[in-house]
Amino acid sequence: DKGEYRHYMLKEIYEQPKVIKATTEGRITDSKVLEQALGTDAANLLENVRHVQIIACGTSYHAGMVARYWIEELAGVPCSVEVASEFRYRKHVIQPDTLFLCISQSGETADTLAALRQAKKAGFRAAMAICNVAGSSLVRESDLVIMTQAGPEIGVASTKAFTTQLTALLMFSLALARHNGLSEEREADIVRAIHQVPGQVNDVLALNSEIEEMSKAFMDKNHSLFLGRGSQYPVAMEGALKLKEISYIHAEAYPAGELKHGPLALVDSEMPVVTVAPNNELVEKLKSNLEEVRARGGELFVFADRAADVKAEAGLHVMQLPSVHEITAPIVYTVPLQLLSYHVAVLKGTDVDQPRNLAKSVTVE
Ligand code: M6R
């Protein structure tokens, strides 16, 4: 039931504060992650993990890419991330004491399951899953499972599944980090930041009409670029995926530093550039990069931390977001991009909840 909402996607975007909180419920205290709540055998399985191999598809793959930053930053454990359809068709080297981590909303994605089954033959320390559907094949075939509490996701474009995957992955990263020397202070600081996420997402949702206004600039465009740096690069990828899926506008994501290495040549008044969560220094760099295309009408849309004090000017549109902890920022910064693509799609009149050619769950290759 869509209730008061025009589309399931919008309803699911708005459910995020609630389902993110539900995903943390019983799993964190004020200051720490309760490791047993991630699985009775978690302590044993996470001890001596020397490498994490993440496998997923689509949006879930983007969640894995964010997690790589957390796992390497907080736990200091090397982490590789690969799309399932690539992993399963190449010869791969699984290092000793690898935790094999599959991320999937449905738990039935054919490529992800095939990758898991194949890896089992090759041998690894343990199979872990982040999943939204209890009793799914992925859940049944994994040793350690963190269920996201997103509830049923009806819209084909994944929204609340992604932000709850990130929430679960951050709790997992902290648990793993504790086995690898993370200090209690740092853990407490990040757990406090996790508690603030639902409220911060609410603050972003309050910008809905401003974002709707911004979406008009994209309606008649055929191409767009999304830029992000560090853990916001996968957020840019996810923003680009949302836009192409539901509005059919070609959207490409690049790490911000790559702009000058090629894509800048494409930028003109027909190619809006969206930038996620830059600090001042990065915005200055981007501005000077774009200077050269300004004359041709290049326009930059920046989603920035209020505290970064990025000022709007001709050709530079700024959406100010609440100040967030840098570790939890990818969760919060995802939400305005979801709203942006939603409104572009509504303006274009596409089928938001059931985009052409796509299925909710890809159970065949
Ligand atoms: O159920 P899964 O998380 O395994 O699905 C993976 C992808 O098919 C899925 O995320 C897809 O990319 C979404 N339509 C993205 O919005």
Coordinates of C-alpha atoms and ligand atoms in Angstrom, one line a residue:
D1 CA 0.0 0.0 0.0
K2 CA 1.4 3.4 -1.1
G3 CA -0.6 5.2 1.5
E4 CA -0.4 9.0 1.0
Y5 CA 2.5 8.6 -1.5
R6 CA 2.2 8.8 -5.2
H7 CA 4.8 6.0 -5.8
Y8 CA 6.3 3.2 -3.8
M9 CA 9.7 4.7 -4.4
L10 CA 8.8 7.9 -2.6
K11 CA 7.2 6.0 0.3
E12 CA 10.4 3.9 0.6
I13 CA 12.6 7.0 0.5
Y14 CA 10.6 8.4 3.4
E15 CA 10.7 5.2 5.4
Q16 CA 14.5 5.4 5.7
P17 CA 14.8 7.1 9.1
K18 CA 12.6 4.4 10.6
V19 CA 14.2 1.4 8.9
I20 CA 17.7 2.6 9.5
K21 CA 16.9 2.8 13.1
A22 CA 15.2 -0.6 13.0
T23 CA 18.4 -2.0 11.5
T24 CA 20.5 -0.8 14.5
E25 CA 17.9 -1.8 17.1
G26 CA 19.3 -4.3 19.6
R27 CA 22.6 -4.2 17.8
I28 CA 24.2 -1.1 19.2
T29 CA 24.3 0.5 22.6
D30 CA 25.0 4.2 23.2
S31 CA 28.7 3.6 22.6
K32 CA 29.3 0.2 21.0
V33 CA 28.3 -2.5 18.7
L34 CA 26.9 -5.7 20.3
E35 CA 28.8 -8.3 18.4
Q36 CA 26.7 -11.3 19.5
A37 CA 23.7 -9.5 18.1
L38 CA 25.3 -9.7 14.7
G39 CA 25.2 -13.5 15.1
T40 CA 25.9 -15.9 18.0
D41 CA 29.1 -17.1 16.3
A42 CA 30.2 -13.7 15.2
A43 CA 33.1 -13.3 17.6
N44 CA 34.6 -16.5 16.6
L45 CA 34.1 -16.0 12.8
L46 CA 35.5 -12.4 12.9
E47 CA 38.6 -13.3 14.8
N48 CA 41.6 -13.8 12.5
V49 CA 39.9 -12.5 9.4
R50 CA 42.8 -11.2 7.3
H51 CA 40.9 -10.2 4.1
V52 CA 37.4 -9.4 3.1
Q53 CA 36.0 -10.3 -0.3
I54 CA 32.7 -8.5 -1.1
I55 CA 30.5 -9.7 -3.9
A56 CA 27.2 -8.1 -5.0
C57 CA 25.4 -6.6 -8.0
G58 CA 23.9 -3.1 -8.8
T59 CA 23.0 -1.0 -5.8
S60 CA 24.2 -3.7 -3.4
Y61 CA 27.6 -3.5 -5.1
H62 CA 27.7 0.2 -4.4
A63 CA 27.1 -0.5 -0.8
G64 CA 30.0 -2.9 -0.9
M65 CA 32.2 -0.2 -2.4
V66 CA 31.4 2.1 0.5
A67 CA 32.1 -0.7 3.0
R68 CA 35.6 -1.1 1.6
Y69 CA 36.5 2.4 2.8
W70 CA 35.1 1.6 6.3
I71 CA 36.7 -1.9 6.5
E72 CA 40.2 -0.6 5.5
E73 CA 39.9 2.7 7.4
L74 CA 38.5 1.3 10.7
A75 CA 39.7 -2.4 10.8
G76 CA 42.8 -2.0 8.7
V77 CA 41.8 -5.3 6.9
P78 CA 42.3 -5.4 3.2
C79 CA 39.0 -5.6 1.3
S80 CA 38.2 -6.3 -2.3
V81 CA 34.9 -5.6 -3.9
E82 CA 33.7 -7.1 -7.2
V83 CA 30.5 -7.4 -9.1
A84 CA 29.3 -11.0 -8.9
S85 CA 29.0 -11.5 -12.7
E86 CA 32.6 -10.7 -13.1
F87 CA 33.9 -12.6 -10.2
R88 CA 32.2 -15.8 -11.2
Y89 CA 33.6 -15.9 -14.6
R90 CA 37.3 -15.4 -13.9
K91 CA 40.0 -17.3 -12.2
H92 CA 40.3 -15.7 -8.8
V93 CA 42.8 -16.0 -6.0
I94 CA 41.2 -16.3 -2.5
Q95 CA 43.7 -15.4 0.1
P96 CA 43.9 -17.4 3.4
D97 CA 41.5 -16.3 6.2
T98 CA 39.2 -14.5 3.8
L99 CA 35.7 -13.6 4.9
F100 CA 33.4 -13.9 1.9
L101 CA 30.7 -11.3 2.1
C102 CA 27.7 -11.2 -0.2
I103 CA 25.3 -8.2 -0.2
S104 CA 21.9 -8.6 -1.7
Q105 CA 18.5 -7.1 -1.0
S106 CA 16.6 -10.1 -2.3
G107 CA 19.0 -12.9 -1.5
E108 CA 18.1 -14.5 -4.8
T109 CA 20.3 -12.7 -7.3
A110 CA 21.6 -15.5 -9.6
D111 CA 25.1 -14.1 -10.1
T112 CA 25.6 -13.4 -6.4
L113 CA 24.5 -17.0 -5.5
A114 CA 26.7 -18.5 -8.2
A115 CA 29.7 -16.5 -7.0
L116 CA 29.1 -17.7 -3.4
R117 CA 28.8 -21.3 -4.5
Q118 CA 31.9 -21.1 -6.6
A119 CA 33.9 -19.5 -3.8
K120 CA 32.8 -22.2 -1.4
K121 CA 34.5 -24.7 -3.6
A122 CA 37.7 -22.6 -3.5
G123 CA 37.6 -22.4 0.3
F124 CA 37.5 -19.4 2.6
R125 CA 37.1 -18.7 6.3
A126 CA 33.4 -18.0 6.5
A127 CA 30.5 -16.8 4.3
M128 CA 28.6 -13.8 5.5
A129 CA 25.5 -12.2 4.1
I130 CA 23.9 -8.8 4.4
C131 CA 20.3 -9.5 3.2
N132 CA 16.8 -8.1 3.4
V133 CA 14.8 -11.3 2.9
A134 CA 14.7 -13.9 5.6
G135 CA 14.8 -17.4 4.4
S136 CA 16.2 -16.5 1.0
S137 CA 18.8 -18.7 -0.6
L138 CA 21.6 -16.4 0.3
V139 CA 20.6 -16.4 4.0
R140 CA 20.3 -20.2 4.0
E141 CA 23.7 -20.7 2.5
S142 CA 25.7 -18.3 4.7
D143 CA 27.4 -18.8 8.1
L144 CA 26.8 -15.4 9.4
V145 CA 23.9 -13.2 8.4
I146 CA 23.0 -9.6 9.2
M147 CA 19.4 -8.9 8.2
T148 CA 18.6 -5.4 7.1
Q149 CA 15.3 -4.3 8.5
A150 CA 14.1 -2.4 5.4
G151 CA 10.8 -4.3 5.1
P152 CA 9.5 -5.2 1.7
E153 CA 11.0 -3.0 -1.1
I154 CA 8.5 -2.7 -4.0
G155 CA 10.1 -0.1 -6.2
V156 CA 12.5 -1.6 -8.6
A157 CA 14.9 1.2 -7.9
S158 CA 16.5 0.3 -4.6
T159 CA 16.5 3.0 -1.9
K160 CA 15.9 1.9 1.7
A161 CA 17.5 -1.4 1.0
F162 CA 20.7 0.5 0.2
T163 CA 20.8 2.8 3.2
T164 CA 20.0 -0.1 5.6
Q165 CA 22.8 -2.2 3.9
L166 CA 25.2 0.6 4.6
T167 CA 24.0 0.7 8.2
A168 CA 24.5 -3.0 8.6
L169 CA 27.9 -2.8 6.9
L170 CA 29.1 -0.1 9.2
M171 CA 28.1 -2.1 12.3
F172 CA 29.9 -5.0 10.8
S173 CA 33.0 -2.9 10.0
L174 CA 33.1 -1.7 13.7
A175 CA 32.8 -5.3 15.0
L176 CA 35.6 -6.4 12.7
A177 CA 37.6 -3.4 13.7
R178 CA 37.4 -4.2 17.3
H179 CA 39.2 -7.5 16.6
N180 CA 41.9 -5.3 15.0
G181 CA 42.7 -2.7 17.5
L182 CA 40.0 -0.1 17.1
S183 CA 39.9 2.0 20.3
E184 CA 36.8 2.2 22.5
E185 CA 36.8 6.0 22.0
R186 CA 36.7 5.8 18.3
E187 CA 34.0 3.1 18.3
A188 CA 31.9 5.2 20.7
D189 CA 32.3 8.3 18.5
I190 CA 31.1 6.4 15.4
V191 CA 28.3 4.7 17.2
R192 CA 27.0 8.1 18.4
A193 CA 27.2 9.2 14.8
I194 CA 25.1 6.2 13.8
H195 CA 22.4 7.2 16.3
Q196 CA 22.2 10.5 14.6
V197 CA 21.6 9.2 11.1
P198 CA 17.8 8.8 11.2
G199 CA 17.4 12.4 12.4
Q200 CA 19.9 13.7 9.7
V201 CA 18.0 11.7 7.0
N202 CA 14.8 13.4 8.2
D203 CA 16.6 16.8 7.8
V204 CA 17.4 15.9 4.2
L205 CA 13.8 14.8 3.5
A206 CA 12.8 18.2 4.6
L207 CA 14.6 19.6 1.6
N208 CA 12.3 17.7 -0.7
S209 CA 10.7 20.7 -2.4
E210 CA 14.0 22.4 -2.9
I211 CA 15.3 19.2 -4.6
E212 CA 12.2 19.0 -6.7
E213 CA 12.9 22.6 -7.9
M214 CA 16.5 21.6 -8.7
S215 CA 15.3 18.6 -10.7
K216 CA 13.8 20.8 -13.4
A217 CA 17.3 21.5 -14.6
F218 CA 17.7 17.9 -15.5
M219 CA 14.4 17.2 -17.1
D220 CA 15.4 18.0 -20.7
K221 CA 19.0 16.8 -20.5
N222 CA 20.2 13.6 -22.1
H223 CA 23.5 13.2 -20.1
S224 CA 24.8 14.0 -16.7
L225 CA 28.0 13.5 -14.7
F226 CA 28.1 12.5 -11.0
L227 CA 31.3 13.2 -9.1
G228 CA 32.4 12.1 -5.6
R229 CA 35.7 11.5 -3.8
G230 CA 36.6 8.7 -1.3
S231 CA 33.6 7.0 0.2
Q232 CA 31.4 9.4 -1.6
Y233 CA 32.5 8.1 -5.0
P234 CA 30.2 5.0 -4.6
V235 CA 27.5 7.4 -3.5
A236 CA 27.9 9.3 -6.8
M237 CA 27.8 5.9 -8.6
E238 CA 24.5 5.1 -6.8
G239 CA 23.1 8.5 -7.6
A240 CA 24.0 8.0 -11.3
L241 CA 22.4 4.5 -11.3
K242 CA 19.2 5.9 -9.8
L243 CA 18.9 8.6 -12.4
K244 CA 19.5 6.3 -15.4
E245 CA 17.2 3.6 -14.0
I246 CA 14.1 5.6 -13.6
S247 CA 14.5 8.8 -15.7
Y248 CA 16.4 7.1 -18.6
I249 CA 18.9 10.0 -18.6
H250 CA 22.4 8.8 -19.2
A251 CA 24.3 9.4 -16.0
E252 CA 28.0 8.5 -15.4
A253 CA 29.9 8.6 -12.2
Y254 CA 33.5 9.5 -11.9
P255 CA 35.9 9.9 -9.0
A256 CA 36.1 13.7 -8.7
G257 CA 39.9 13.7 -9.4
E258 CA 39.3 12.0 -12.8
L259 CA 37.4 14.9 -14.3
K260 CA 40.4 16.4 -16.0
H261 CA 41.5 13.1 -17.3
G262 CA 38.8 12.9 -19.9
P263 CA 35.1 13.5 -19.0
L264 CA 35.6 17.3 -18.7
A265 CA 35.7 17.3 -22.5
L266 CA 32.0 16.4 -22.5
V267 CA 30.8 19.1 -20.2
D268 CA 28.7 21.9 -21.8
S269 CA 25.3 23.4 -21.1
E270 CA 23.7 20.1 -22.0
M271 CA 25.7 18.1 -19.4
P272 CA 24.9 19.0 -15.8
V273 CA 27.6 18.0 -13.2
V274 CA 26.4 16.8 -9.8
T275 CA 29.0 16.7 -7.0
V276 CA 28.5 15.0 -3.7
A277 CA 29.8 16.2 -0.4
P278 CA 32.9 18.0 -1.4
N279 CA 35.0 20.0 1.0
N280 CA 35.9 23.5 0.2
E281 CA 39.2 22.6 -1.3
L282 CA 37.6 20.2 -3.8
V283 CA 34.9 22.7 -4.7
E284 CA 37.6 25.2 -5.5
K285 CA 39.3 22.7 -7.7
L286 CA 36.1 21.8 -9.5
K287 CA 35.2 25.5 -9.9
S288 CA 38.5 26.1 -11.7
N289 CA 38.1 23.0 -13.8
L290 CA 34.6 24.2 -14.8
E291 CA 35.8 27.7 -15.4
E292 CA 36.9 26.6 -18.8
V293 CA 33.5 25.3 -19.7
R294 CA 31.5 28.0 -18.0
A295 CA 31.6 30.1 -21.2
R296 CA 29.8 27.2 -22.8
G297 CA 27.3 27.0 -20.0
G298 CA 28.6 24.2 -17.9
E299 CA 26.5 23.9 -14.7
L300 CA 27.5 22.4 -11.4
F301 CA 25.1 21.1 -8.8
V302 CA 26.7 20.6 -5.4
F303 CA 25.3 18.8 -2.4
A304 CA 27.5 20.1 0.4
D305 CA 27.8 20.1 4.2
R306 CA 26.4 23.3 5.6
A307 CA 29.6 23.8 7.5
A308 CA 31.7 23.7 4.3
D309 CA 30.1 27.0 3.4
V310 CA 30.0 26.5 -0.4
K311 CA 28.5 29.6 -1.9
A312 CA 26.2 29.6 -4.9
E313 CA 27.2 31.7 -7.9
A314 CA 26.4 31.8 -11.6
G315 CA 26.5 28.2 -12.9
L316 CA 27.0 26.8 -9.4
H317 CA 23.9 25.6 -7.5
V318 CA 24.3 24.5 -3.9
M319 CA 22.1 22.4 -1.8
Q320 CA 23.2 22.6 1.9
L321 CA 22.9 19.5 3.9
P322 CA 23.2 18.9 7.7
S323 CA 26.7 18.6 9.1
V324 CA 27.4 14.9 9.4
H325 CA 30.2 12.7 10.7
E326 CA 32.5 11.8 7.8
I327 CA 32.0 8.0 8.5
T328 CA 28.2 8.1 8.3
A329 CA 28.1 10.8 5.5
P330 CA 27.7 8.3 2.7
I331 CA 24.4 7.1 4.2
V332 CA 23.0 10.6 4.5
Y333 CA 24.3 12.0 1.2
T334 CA 22.6 9.1 -0.7
V335 CA 19.1 10.5 0.2
P336 CA 19.1 13.8 -1.8
L337 CA 20.3 11.9 -4.9
Q338 CA 17.4 9.5 -4.5
L339 CA 15.0 12.4 -4.3
L340 CA 16.6 14.2 -7.3
S341 CA 16.2 11.2 -9.6
Y342 CA 12.7 10.6 -8.3
H343 CA 11.6 14.1 -9.2
V344 CA 13.3 14.1 -12.6
A345 CA 11.5 10.8 -13.4
V346 CA 8.1 12.2 -12.2
L347 CA 8.7 15.3 -14.4
K348 CA 9.5 13.1 -17.3
G349 CA 6.5 11.0 -16.7
T350 CA 8.3 7.6 -16.7
D351 CA 7.1 4.6 -14.7
V352 CA 8.9 5.3 -11.5
D353 CA 8.2 2.1 -9.7
Q354 CA 8.5 -0.2 -12.6
P355 CA 11.2 1.1 -15.1
R356 CA 11.2 -0.4 -18.5
N357 CA 13.3 -3.5 -19.1
L358 CA 14.1 -4.1 -15.4
A359 CA 13.0 -6.7 -12.9
K360 CA 13.1 -6.3 -9.1
S361 CA 15.1 -9.4 -8.6
V362 CA 17.4 -10.8 -11.3
T363 CA 17.2 -14.5 -10.7
V364 CA 18.5 -15.4 -14.2
E365 CA 21.7 -14.3 -15.8
Ligands
M6R1 O1 18.5 -8.1 -4.7 P1 19.9 -7.6 -4.9 O2 20.4 -6.6 -4.0 O3 20.9 -8.7 -5.1 O4 19.8 -6.9 -6.4 C1 20.9 -6.4 -7.0 C2 20.6 -5.5 -8.1 O5 19.8 -6.2 -9.1 C3 19.8 -4.3 -7.7 O6 20.4 -3.6 -6.7 C4 19.5 -3.3 -8.8 O7 20.7 -2.8 -9.3 C5 18.5 -2.3 -8.4 N1 17.4 -2.2 -9.4 C6 19.1 -0.9 -8.3 O8 18.2 0.1 -8.0

